[in-house]
Amino acid sequence: MDTLNRELDELVDELAPPLIDLEQLERMVTQDELLQFDGECFEHDACLPIFRPSAAR
């Protein structure tokens, strides 16, 4: 059954390809959000820098 589903998906993709690549859409949205926050976004956990210098130094 898995093979049949995979073949069906391949056939559908050949006949009606997706309108937009989801990875490309994600990159475009991320770029737009970064521009909106002047390159620094502190709203999303994924945007926060991994290493932050300690304020105690």
N, CA, C and O atoms as a Tinker XYZ file with bonds, in Angstrom:
   228  protein
     1  N      0.825000   -1.195000    0.000000    73     2
     2  CA     0.000000    0.000000    0.000000    64     1     3
     3  C      0.866000    1.256000    0.000000    63     2     4     5
     4  O      0.509000    2.256000   -0.622000    81     3
     5  N      2.009000    1.209000    0.698000    73     3     6
     6  CA     2.908000    2.360000    0.750000    64     5     7
     7  C      3.433000    2.697000   -0.648000    63     6     8     9
     8  O      3.520000    3.869000   -1.015000    81     7
     9  N      3.776000    1.684000   -1.414000    73     7    10
    10  CA     4.268000    1.884000   -2.784000    64     9    11
    11  C      3.191000    2.518000   -3.652000    63    10    12    13
    12  O      3.475000    3.408000   -4.453000    81    11
    13  N      1.977000    2.065000   -3.495000    73    11    14
    14  CA     0.872000    2.615000   -4.273000    64    13    15
    15  C      0.663000    4.095000   -3.948000    63    14    16    17
    16  O      0.472000    4.906000   -4.854000    81    15
    17  N      0.696000    4.445000   -2.681000    73    15    18
    18  CA     0.546000    5.846000   -2.277000    64    17    19
    19  C      1.680000    6.708000   -2.818000    63    18    20    21
    20  O      1.450000    7.819000   -3.295000    81    19
    21  N      2.900000    6.194000   -2.744000    73    19    22
    22  CA     4.064000    6.938000   -3.239000    64    21    23
    23  C      3.945000    7.169000   -4.750000    63    22    24    25
    24  O      4.210000    8.269000   -5.234000    81    23
    25  N      3.546000    6.133000   -5.488000    73    23    26
    26  CA     3.380000    6.272000   -6.934000    64    25    27
    27  C      2.263000    7.261000   -7.268000    63    26    28    29
    28  O      2.386000    8.042000   -8.212000    81    27
    29  N      1.193000    7.228000   -6.510000    73    27    30
    30  CA     0.101000    8.169000   -6.714000    64    29    31
    31  C      0.575000    9.602000   -6.470000    63    30    32    33
    32  O      0.251000   10.503000   -7.244000    81    31
    33  N      1.333000    9.814000   -5.406000    73    31    34
    34  CA     1.879000   11.142000   -5.121000    64    33    35
    35  C      2.783000   11.625000   -6.244000    63    34    36    37
    36  O      2.716000   12.789000   -6.640000    81    35
    37  N      3.630000   10.738000   -6.761000    73    35    38
    38  CA     4.523000   11.103000   -7.861000    64    37    39
    39  C      3.721000   11.479000   -9.104000    63    38    40    41
    40  O      4.051000   12.439000   -9.800000    81    39
    41  N      2.684000   10.728000   -9.372000    73    39    42
    42  CA     1.843000   10.996000  -10.533000    64    41    43
    43  C      1.129000   12.337000  -10.400000    63    42    44    45
    44  O      1.072000   13.113000  -11.354000    81    43
    45  N      0.596000   12.601000   -9.238000    73    43    46
    46  CA    -0.098000   13.867000   -9.001000    64    45    47
    47  C      0.877000   15.035000   -9.114000    63    46    48    49
    48  O      0.535000   16.068000   -9.690000    81    47
    49  N      2.099000   14.887000   -8.568000    73    47    50
    50  CA     3.102000   15.945000   -8.655000    64    49    51
    51  C      3.488000   16.229000  -10.103000    63    50    52    53
    52  O      3.747000   17.378000  -10.457000    81    51
    53  N      3.529000   15.200000  -10.938000    73    51    54
    54  CA     3.852000   15.402000  -12.347000    64    53    55
    55  C      2.725000   16.133000  -13.072000    63    54    56    57
    56  O      2.983000   16.983000  -13.924000    81    55
    57  N      1.498000   15.812000  -12.742000    73    55    58
    58  CA     0.352000   16.412000  -13.424000    64    57    59
    59  C      0.023000   17.807000  -12.898000    63    58    60    61
    60  O     -0.329000   18.702000  -13.666000    81    59
    61  N      0.137000   17.980000  -11.610000    73    59    62
    62  CA    -0.200000   19.259000  -10.980000    64    61    63
    63  C      0.854000   19.592000   -9.937000    63    62    64    65
    64  O      0.657000   19.328000   -8.751000    81    63
    65  N      1.984000   20.175000  -10.369000    73    63    66
    66  CA     3.033000   20.495000   -9.402000    64    65    67
    67  C      2.546000   21.533000   -8.387000    63    66    68    69
    68  O      1.643000   22.316000   -8.683000    81    67
    69  N      3.134000   21.539000   -7.208000    73    67    70
    70  CA     2.717000   22.510000   -6.191000    64    69    71
    71  C      2.914000   23.940000   -6.705000    63    70    72    73
    72  O      3.835000   24.204000   -7.477000    81    71
    73  N      2.067000   24.835000   -6.284000    73    71    74
    74  CA     2.149000   26.220000   -6.737000    64    73    75
    75  C      3.371000   26.943000   -6.187000    63    74    76    77
    76  O      3.935000   27.804000   -6.863000    81    75
    77  N      3.786000   26.606000   -4.973000    73    75    78
    78  CA     4.930000   27.268000   -4.367000    64    77    79
    79  C      5.706000   26.262000   -3.535000    63    78    80    81
    80  O      5.124000   25.394000   -2.884000    81    79
    81  N      7.002000   26.386000   -3.563000    73    79    82
    82  CA     7.877000   25.545000   -2.772000    64    81    83
    83  C      7.810000   26.018000   -1.318000    63    82    84    85
    84  O      8.107000   27.179000   -1.036000    81    83
    85  N      7.428000   25.143000   -0.403000    73    83    86
    86  CA     7.250000   25.549000    0.991000    64    85    87
    87  C      8.551000   25.996000    1.639000    63    86    88    89
    88  O      8.536000   26.893000    2.481000    81    87
    89  N      9.672000   25.396000    1.269000    73    87    90
    90  CA    10.962000   25.835000    1.813000    64    89    91
    91  C     11.287000   27.250000    1.353000    63    90    92    93
    92  O     11.788000   28.064000    2.130000    81    91
    93  N     11.001000   27.537000    0.095000    73    91    94
    94  CA    11.227000   28.876000   -0.425000    64    93    95
    95  C     10.311000   29.881000    0.285000    63    94    96    97
    96  O     10.744000   30.984000    0.619000    81    95
    97  N      9.075000   29.511000    0.512000    73    95    98
    98  CA     8.141000   30.380000    1.217000    64    97    99
    99  C      8.647000   30.684000    2.624000    63    98   100   101
   100  O      8.579000   31.828000    3.074000    81    99
   101  N      9.151000   29.672000    3.317000    73    99   102
   102  CA     9.671000   29.877000    4.672000    64   101   103
   103  C     10.857000   30.842000    4.660000    63   102   104   105
   104  O     10.957000   31.713000    5.524000    81   103
   105  N     11.766000   30.691000    3.673000    73   103   106
   106  CA    12.914000   31.608000    3.572000    64   105   107
   107  C     12.442000   33.039000    3.314000    63   106   108   109
   108  O     12.978000   33.988000    3.887000    81   107
   109  N     11.444000   33.188000    2.457000    73   107   110
   110  CA    10.944000   34.527000    2.144000    64   109   111
   111  C     10.289000   35.173000    3.362000    63   110   112   113
   112  O     10.486000   36.362000    3.611000    81   111
   113  N      9.527000   34.415000    4.108000    73   111   114
   114  CA     8.876000   34.940000    5.313000    64   113   115
   115  C      9.913000   35.327000    6.353000    63   114   116   117
   116  O      9.791000   36.367000    7.000000    81   115
   117  N     10.936000   34.493000    6.515000    73   115   118
   118  CA    11.993000   34.797000    7.480000    64   117   119
   119  C     12.718000   36.075000    7.092000    63   118   120   121
   120  O     12.980000   36.918000    7.949000    81   119
   121  N     13.044000   36.230000    5.820000    73   119   122
   122  CA    13.711000   37.446000    5.360000    64   121   123
   123  C     12.835000   38.665000    5.615000    63   122   124   125
   124  O     13.325000   39.708000    6.047000    81   123
   125  N     11.552000   38.533000    5.351000    73   123   126
   126  CA    10.622000   39.639000    5.563000    64   125   127
   127  C     10.543000   40.009000    7.037000    63   126   128   129
   128  O     10.532000   41.191000    7.380000    81   127
   129  N     10.489000   39.010000    7.907000    73   127   130
   130  CA    10.412000   39.286000    9.345000    64   129   131
   131  C     11.685000   39.957000    9.834000    63   130   132   133
   132  O     11.626000   40.855000   10.674000    81   131
   133  N     12.840000   39.532000    9.318000    73   131   134
   134  CA    14.096000   40.152000    9.730000    64   133   135
   135  C     14.157000   41.610000    9.290000    63   134   136   137
   136  O     14.657000   42.452000   10.036000    81   135
   137  N     13.663000   41.923000    8.100000    73   135   138
   138  CA    13.641000   43.302000    7.637000    64   137   139
   139  C     12.702000   44.150000    8.486000    63   138   140   141
   140  O     12.960000   45.328000    8.734000    81   139
   141  N     11.621000   43.540000    8.920000    73   139   142
   142  CA    10.635000   44.249000    9.730000    64   141   143
   143  C     11.233000   44.649000   11.086000    63   142   144   145
   144  O     10.854000   45.676000   11.651000    81   143
   145  N     12.150000   43.853000   11.600000    73   143   146
   146  CA    12.757000   44.112000   12.900000    64   145   147
   147  C     14.186000   44.631000   12.757000    63   146   148   149
   148  O     14.983000   44.492000   13.685000    81   147
   149  N     14.520000   45.222000   11.620000    73   147   150
   150  CA    15.859000   45.757000   11.358000    64   149   151
   151  C     16.941000   44.717000   11.568000    63   150   152   153
   152  O     18.020000   45.040000   12.065000    81   151
   153  N     16.671000   43.476000   11.199000    73   151   154
   154  CA    17.674000   42.428000   11.258000    64   153   155
   155  C     17.765000   41.710000   12.590000    63   154   156   157
   156  O     18.482000   40.716000   12.701000    81   155
   157  N     17.064000   42.183000   13.595000    73   155   158
   158  CA    17.104000   41.515000   14.895000    64   157   159
   159  C     15.680000   41.250000   15.361000    63   158   160   161
   160  O     14.896000   42.174000   15.576000    81   159
   161  N     15.369000   39.989000   15.510000    73   159   162
   162  CA    14.037000   39.601000   15.964000    64   161   163
   163  C     14.185000   38.935000   17.333000    63   162   164   165
   164  O     14.917000   37.956000   17.479000    81   163
   165  N     13.501000   39.460000   18.307000    73   163   166
   166  CA    13.543000   38.885000   19.651000    64   165   167
   167  C     12.201000   38.257000   20.021000    63   166   168   169
   168  O     11.984000   37.864000   21.167000    81   167
   169  N     11.310000   38.167000   19.043000    73   167   170
   170  CA     9.983000   37.624000   19.287000    64   169   171
   171  C      9.938000   36.102000   19.199000    63   170   172   173
   172  O      9.215000   35.457000   19.958000    81   171
   173  N     10.715000   35.522000   18.270000    73   171   174
   174  CA    10.696000   34.080000   18.050000    64   173   175
   175  C     11.949000   33.441000   18.644000    63   174   176   177
   176  O     13.048000   33.980000   18.504000    81   175
   177  N     11.788000   32.299000   19.305000    73   175   178
   178  CA    12.928000   31.607000   19.901000    64   177   179
   179  C     13.967000   31.232000   18.858000    63   178   180   181
   180  O     15.164000   31.264000   19.144000    81   179
   181  N     13.536000   30.878000   17.657000    73   179   182
   182  CA    14.465000   30.470000   16.610000    64   181   183
   183  C     15.310000   31.641000   16.110000    63   182   184   185
   184  O     16.381000   31.428000   15.540000    81   183
   185  N     14.850000   32.853000   16.312000    73   183   186
   186  CA    15.588000   34.033000   15.842000    64   185   187
   187  C     16.611000   34.520000   16.857000    63   186   188   189
   188  O     17.553000   35.223000   16.491000    81   187
   189  N     16.445000   34.162000   18.113000    73   187   190
   190  CA    17.350000   34.642000   19.150000    64   189   191
   191  C     18.750000   34.081000   18.947000    63   190   192   193
   192  O     18.904000   32.930000   18.539000    81   191
   193  N     19.778000   34.887000   19.230000    73   191   194
   194  CA    21.148000   34.377000   19.080000    64   193   195
   195  C     21.404000   33.237000   20.043000    63   194   196   197
   196  O     20.880000   33.214000   21.157000    81   195
   197  N     22.215000   32.295000   19.601000    73   195   198
   198  CA    22.537000   31.138000   20.446000    64   197   199
   199  C     23.434000   31.563000   21.596000    63   198   200   201
   200  O     23.246000   31.129000   22.733000    81   199
   201  N     24.406000   32.410000   21.300000    73   199   202
   202  CA    25.346000   32.845000   22.322000    64   201   203
   203  C     25.110000   34.316000   22.596000    63   202   204   205
   204  O     25.161000   35.148000   21.690000    81   203
   205  N     24.851000   34.627000   23.855000    73   203   206
   206  CA    24.709000   36.018000   24.255000    64   205   207
   207  C     25.805000   36.321000   25.285000    63   206   208   209
   208  O     25.981000   35.567000   26.242000    81   207
   209  N     26.524000   37.399000   25.095000    73   207   210
   210  CA    27.539000   37.755000   26.092000    64   209   211
   211  C     26.875000   38.044000   27.439000    63   210   212   213
   212  O     25.780000   38.604000   27.493000    81   211
   213  N     27.527000   37.668000   28.487000    73   211   214
   214  CA    26.978000   37.884000   29.814000    64   213   215
   215  C     27.008000   39.363000   30.161000    63   214   216   217
   216  O     27.999000   40.046000   29.902000    81   215
   217  N     25.930000   39.857000   30.743000    73   215   218
   218  CA    25.857000   41.267000   31.132000    64   217   219
   219  C     26.648000   41.538000   32.398000    63   218   220   221
   220  O     26.915000   42.694000   32.729000    81   219
   221  N     27.028000   40.479000   33.113000    73   219   222
   222  CA    27.744000   40.634000   34.377000    64   221   223
   223  C     29.213000   40.988000   34.157000    63   222   224   225
   224  O     29.878000   41.438000   35.090000    81   223
   225  N     29.725000   40.797000   32.967000    73   223   226
   226  CA    31.153000   41.071000   32.717000    64   225   227
   227  C     31.456000   42.515000   32.691000    63   226   228
   228  O     32.609000   42.900000   32.493000    81   227
